[in-house]
Coordinates of C-alpha atoms in Angstrom, one line a residue:
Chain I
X487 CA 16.1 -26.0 -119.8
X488 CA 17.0 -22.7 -120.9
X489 CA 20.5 -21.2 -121.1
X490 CA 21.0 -17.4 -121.5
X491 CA 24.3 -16.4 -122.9
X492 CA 26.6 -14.2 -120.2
X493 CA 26.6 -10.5 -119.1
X494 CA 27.0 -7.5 -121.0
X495 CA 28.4 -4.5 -120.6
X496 CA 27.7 -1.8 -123.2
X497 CA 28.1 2.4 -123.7
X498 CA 24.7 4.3 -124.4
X499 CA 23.6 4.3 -128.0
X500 CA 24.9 0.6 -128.7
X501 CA 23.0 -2.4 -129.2
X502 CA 23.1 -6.1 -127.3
X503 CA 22.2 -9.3 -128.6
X504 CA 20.8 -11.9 -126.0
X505 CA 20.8 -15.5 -126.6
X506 CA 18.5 -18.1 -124.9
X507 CA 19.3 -21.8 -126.0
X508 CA 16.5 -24.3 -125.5
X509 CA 17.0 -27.8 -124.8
X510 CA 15.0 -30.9 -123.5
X511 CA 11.5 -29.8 -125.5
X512 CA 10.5 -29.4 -129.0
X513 CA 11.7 -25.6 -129.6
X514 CA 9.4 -25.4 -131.9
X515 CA 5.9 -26.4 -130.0
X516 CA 6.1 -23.6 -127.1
X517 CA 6.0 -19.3 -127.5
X518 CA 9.1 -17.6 -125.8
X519 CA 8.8 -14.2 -124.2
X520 CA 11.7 -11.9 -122.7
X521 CA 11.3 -10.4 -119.5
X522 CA 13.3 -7.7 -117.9
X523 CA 14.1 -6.4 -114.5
X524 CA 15.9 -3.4 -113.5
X525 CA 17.8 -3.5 -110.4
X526 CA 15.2 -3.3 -107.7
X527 CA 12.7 -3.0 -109.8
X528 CA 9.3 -5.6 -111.0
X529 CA 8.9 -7.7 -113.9
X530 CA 8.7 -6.3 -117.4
X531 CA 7.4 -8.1 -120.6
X532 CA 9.1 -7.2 -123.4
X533 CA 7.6 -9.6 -126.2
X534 CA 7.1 -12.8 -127.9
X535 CA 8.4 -14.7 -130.4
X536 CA 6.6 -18.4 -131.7
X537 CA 9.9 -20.1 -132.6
X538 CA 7.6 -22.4 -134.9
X539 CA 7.0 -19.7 -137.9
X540 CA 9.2 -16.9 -136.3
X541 CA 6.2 -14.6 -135.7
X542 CA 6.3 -11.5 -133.2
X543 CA 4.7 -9.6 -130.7
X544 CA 6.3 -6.7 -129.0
X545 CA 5.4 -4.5 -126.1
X546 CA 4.9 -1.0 -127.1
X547 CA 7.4 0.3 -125.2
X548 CA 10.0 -1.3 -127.3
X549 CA 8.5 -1.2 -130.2
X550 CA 10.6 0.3 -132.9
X551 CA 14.0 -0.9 -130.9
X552 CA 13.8 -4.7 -130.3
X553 CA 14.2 -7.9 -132.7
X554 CA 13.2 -11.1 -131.6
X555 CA 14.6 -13.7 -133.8
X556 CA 15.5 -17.7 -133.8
X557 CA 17.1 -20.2 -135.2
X558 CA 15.6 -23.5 -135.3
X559 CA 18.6 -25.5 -136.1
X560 CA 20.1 -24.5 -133.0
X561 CA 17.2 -24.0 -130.7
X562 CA 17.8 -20.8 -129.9
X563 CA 16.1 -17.5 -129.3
X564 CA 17.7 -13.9 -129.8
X565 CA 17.1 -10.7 -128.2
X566 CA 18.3 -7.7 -129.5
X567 CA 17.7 -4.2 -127.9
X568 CA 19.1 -1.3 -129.8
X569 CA 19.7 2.0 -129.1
X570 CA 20.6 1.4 -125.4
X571 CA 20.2 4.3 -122.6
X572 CA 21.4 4.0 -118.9
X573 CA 17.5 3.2 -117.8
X574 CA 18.4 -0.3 -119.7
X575 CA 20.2 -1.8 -117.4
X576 CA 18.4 -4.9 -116.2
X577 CA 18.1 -8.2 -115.8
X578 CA 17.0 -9.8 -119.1
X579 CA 15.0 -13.3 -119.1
X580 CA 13.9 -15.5 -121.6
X581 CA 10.9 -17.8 -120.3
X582 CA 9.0 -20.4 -122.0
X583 CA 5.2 -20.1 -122.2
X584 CA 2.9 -22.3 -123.5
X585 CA 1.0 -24.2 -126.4
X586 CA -1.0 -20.9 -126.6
X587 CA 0.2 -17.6 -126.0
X588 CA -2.2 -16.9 -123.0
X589 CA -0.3 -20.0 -121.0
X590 CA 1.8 -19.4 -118.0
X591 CA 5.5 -18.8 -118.5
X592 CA 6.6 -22.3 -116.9
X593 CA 10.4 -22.1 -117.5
X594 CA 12.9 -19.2 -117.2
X595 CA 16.4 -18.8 -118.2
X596 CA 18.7 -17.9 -115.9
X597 CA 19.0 -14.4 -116.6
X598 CA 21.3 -12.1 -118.1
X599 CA 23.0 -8.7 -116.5
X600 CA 23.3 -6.1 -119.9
X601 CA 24.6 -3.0 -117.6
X602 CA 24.9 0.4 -120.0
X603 CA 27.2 2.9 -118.7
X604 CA 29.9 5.4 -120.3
Chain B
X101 CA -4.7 -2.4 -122.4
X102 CA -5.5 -4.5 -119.6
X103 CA -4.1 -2.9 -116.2
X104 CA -3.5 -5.7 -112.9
X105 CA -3.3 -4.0 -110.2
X106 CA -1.4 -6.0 -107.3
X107 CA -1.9 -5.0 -103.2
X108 CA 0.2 -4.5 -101.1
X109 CA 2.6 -4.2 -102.6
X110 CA 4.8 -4.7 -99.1
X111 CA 3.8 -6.9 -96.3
X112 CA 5.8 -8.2 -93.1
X113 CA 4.7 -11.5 -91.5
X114 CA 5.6 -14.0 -89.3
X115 CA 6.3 -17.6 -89.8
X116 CA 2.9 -19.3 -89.5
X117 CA 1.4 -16.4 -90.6
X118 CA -1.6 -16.5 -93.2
X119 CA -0.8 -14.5 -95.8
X120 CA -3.6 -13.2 -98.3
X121 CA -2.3 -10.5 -101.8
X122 CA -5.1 -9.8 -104.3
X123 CA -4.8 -9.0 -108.3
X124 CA -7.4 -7.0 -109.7
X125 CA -8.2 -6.7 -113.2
X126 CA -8.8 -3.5 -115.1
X127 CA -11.6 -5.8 -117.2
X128 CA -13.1 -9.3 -116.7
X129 CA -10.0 -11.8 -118.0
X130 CA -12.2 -14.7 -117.0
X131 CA -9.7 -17.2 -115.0
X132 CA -6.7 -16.1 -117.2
X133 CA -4.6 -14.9 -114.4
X134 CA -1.2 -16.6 -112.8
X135 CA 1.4 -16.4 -110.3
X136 CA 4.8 -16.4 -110.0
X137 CA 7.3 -16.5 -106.6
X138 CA 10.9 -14.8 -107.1
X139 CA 13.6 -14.6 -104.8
X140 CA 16.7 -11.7 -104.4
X141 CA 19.2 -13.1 -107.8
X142 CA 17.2 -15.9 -108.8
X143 CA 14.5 -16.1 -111.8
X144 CA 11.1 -16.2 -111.2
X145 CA 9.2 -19.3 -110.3
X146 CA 5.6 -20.2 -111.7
X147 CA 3.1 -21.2 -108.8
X148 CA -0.4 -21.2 -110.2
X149 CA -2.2 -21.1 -113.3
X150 CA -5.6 -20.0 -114.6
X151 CA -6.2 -18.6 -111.0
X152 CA -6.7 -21.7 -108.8
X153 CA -4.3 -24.3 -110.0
X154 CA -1.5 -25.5 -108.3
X155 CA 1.8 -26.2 -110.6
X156 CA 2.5 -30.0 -110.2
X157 CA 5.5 -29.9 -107.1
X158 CA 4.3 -26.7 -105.8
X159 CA 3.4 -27.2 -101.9
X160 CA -0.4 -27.4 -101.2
X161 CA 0.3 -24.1 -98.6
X162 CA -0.1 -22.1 -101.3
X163 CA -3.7 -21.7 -103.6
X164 CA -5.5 -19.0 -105.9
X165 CA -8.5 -18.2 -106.5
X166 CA -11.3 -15.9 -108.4
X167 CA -12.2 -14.9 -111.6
X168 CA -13.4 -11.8 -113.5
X169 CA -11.5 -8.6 -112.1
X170 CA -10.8 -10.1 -109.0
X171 CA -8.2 -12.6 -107.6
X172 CA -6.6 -13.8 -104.9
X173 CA -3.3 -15.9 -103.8
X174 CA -3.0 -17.8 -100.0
X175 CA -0.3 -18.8 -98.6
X176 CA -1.9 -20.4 -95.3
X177 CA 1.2 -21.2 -92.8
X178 CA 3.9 -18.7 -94.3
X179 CA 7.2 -20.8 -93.9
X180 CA 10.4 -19.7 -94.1
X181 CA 11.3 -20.7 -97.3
X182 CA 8.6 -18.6 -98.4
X183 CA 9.4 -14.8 -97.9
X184 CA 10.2 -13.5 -101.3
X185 CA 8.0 -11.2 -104.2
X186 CA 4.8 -12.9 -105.7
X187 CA 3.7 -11.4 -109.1
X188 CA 0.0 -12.1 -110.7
X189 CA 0.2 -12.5 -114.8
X190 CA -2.7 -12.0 -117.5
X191 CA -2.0 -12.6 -121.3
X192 CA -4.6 -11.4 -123.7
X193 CA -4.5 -9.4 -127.4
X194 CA -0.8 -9.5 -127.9
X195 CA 0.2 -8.0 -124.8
X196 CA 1.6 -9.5 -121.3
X197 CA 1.2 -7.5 -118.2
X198 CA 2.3 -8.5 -114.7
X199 CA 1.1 -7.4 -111.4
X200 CA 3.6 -4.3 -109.4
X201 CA 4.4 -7.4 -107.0
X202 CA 4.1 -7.8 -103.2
X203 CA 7.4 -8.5 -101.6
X204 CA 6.8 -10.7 -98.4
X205 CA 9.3 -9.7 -95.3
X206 CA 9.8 -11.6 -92.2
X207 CA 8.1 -9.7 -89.3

């Protein structure tokens, strides 16, 4: 499974960190991706990370203002979005693709609620 | 980039109902296409992969096919448990792009 750390509430201009901690598989076998979804909104890829040698991929969008990291000790995935505007406010999920990065993203996290306000 | 482009995006049915949304690519992405069911507060569900196959557990209601630009997802007796929004997937080069979604109302 994957567990997402708890909701976030943060001003404009700060930054969150998300964590997704993996359990149940070998962390290091399977690509992660974050997805987001504003209120109302559809589905929006943000990036991936392979958790085997750390390497990333990131939407263009976001490029420039996210950092995907992990930490293979713990099994864990991070997600940090700087530089946070009201239009950021979302959903944010961590799902686990596949063996290749082209697979299906077969288990989520159960979400996270980062809300930016002043 | 790779643009899917998901219709309709709305549709209102009955129970029973059979219920057809198509995902069509902006190039051929061979059978590299998915789909995902998500209800209000929860996180999305995966359904299908590489167009036509059915994620072990998922009811046999529900199929996919095509190939190329063009795809298609069936739900053939629409149940209750079943009105929600569907989203079709493609990965290729680096970058992930879902479908705008069809949301699935009770008529």
């Amino acid at each position: 499974q994957l567990v997402q750390s708890g909701a976030e509430v943060k001003k404009p201009g700060a930054s969150v960190k998300v964590s997704c901690k993996a359990s149940g598989y070998t962390f290091t076998v399977f690509y992660m991706h974050w997805v987001r979804q504003a209120p109302g909104q559809g589905l929006e890829w943000m990036g991936i990370i392979n958790p085997s040698g750390g390497s990333t991929s990131y939407a263009q969008k976001f490029q420039g203002r996210v950092t995907m990291t992990r930490d293979t000790s713990t099994s864990t995935v991070y997600m940090e979005l700087n530089s946070l505007r009201s239009e950021d406010t979302a959903v944010y999920y961590c799902a686990r693709g596949g063996v290749g990065a082209n697979r299906p993203l077969s288990l989520w996290g159960q979400g996270t609620l980062v809300t930016v306000s002043s | 980039d790779i643009q899917m482009t998901q219709s309709p995006s709305y549709l209102s049915a009955s129970v029973g109902d059979r219920v057809t949304i198509t995902c069509q690519a902006s190039q051929d992405i061979s059978n590299y296409l998915h789909w995902y069911q998500q209800k209000p507060g929860k996180a999305p569900k995966f359904l299908i992969y590489d167009a036509s196959n059915l994620e072990s557990g998922v009811p046999s209601r529900f199929s996919g096919s095509g190939s190329g630009t063009d795809f298609t997802f069936t739900i053939s007796s629409l149940q209750p448990e079943d009105f929600a929004t569907y989203y079709c997937q493609h990965y290729d080069n680096s970058l992930l792009t879902f479908g705008g979604g069809t949301k699935v109302e009770i008529k």
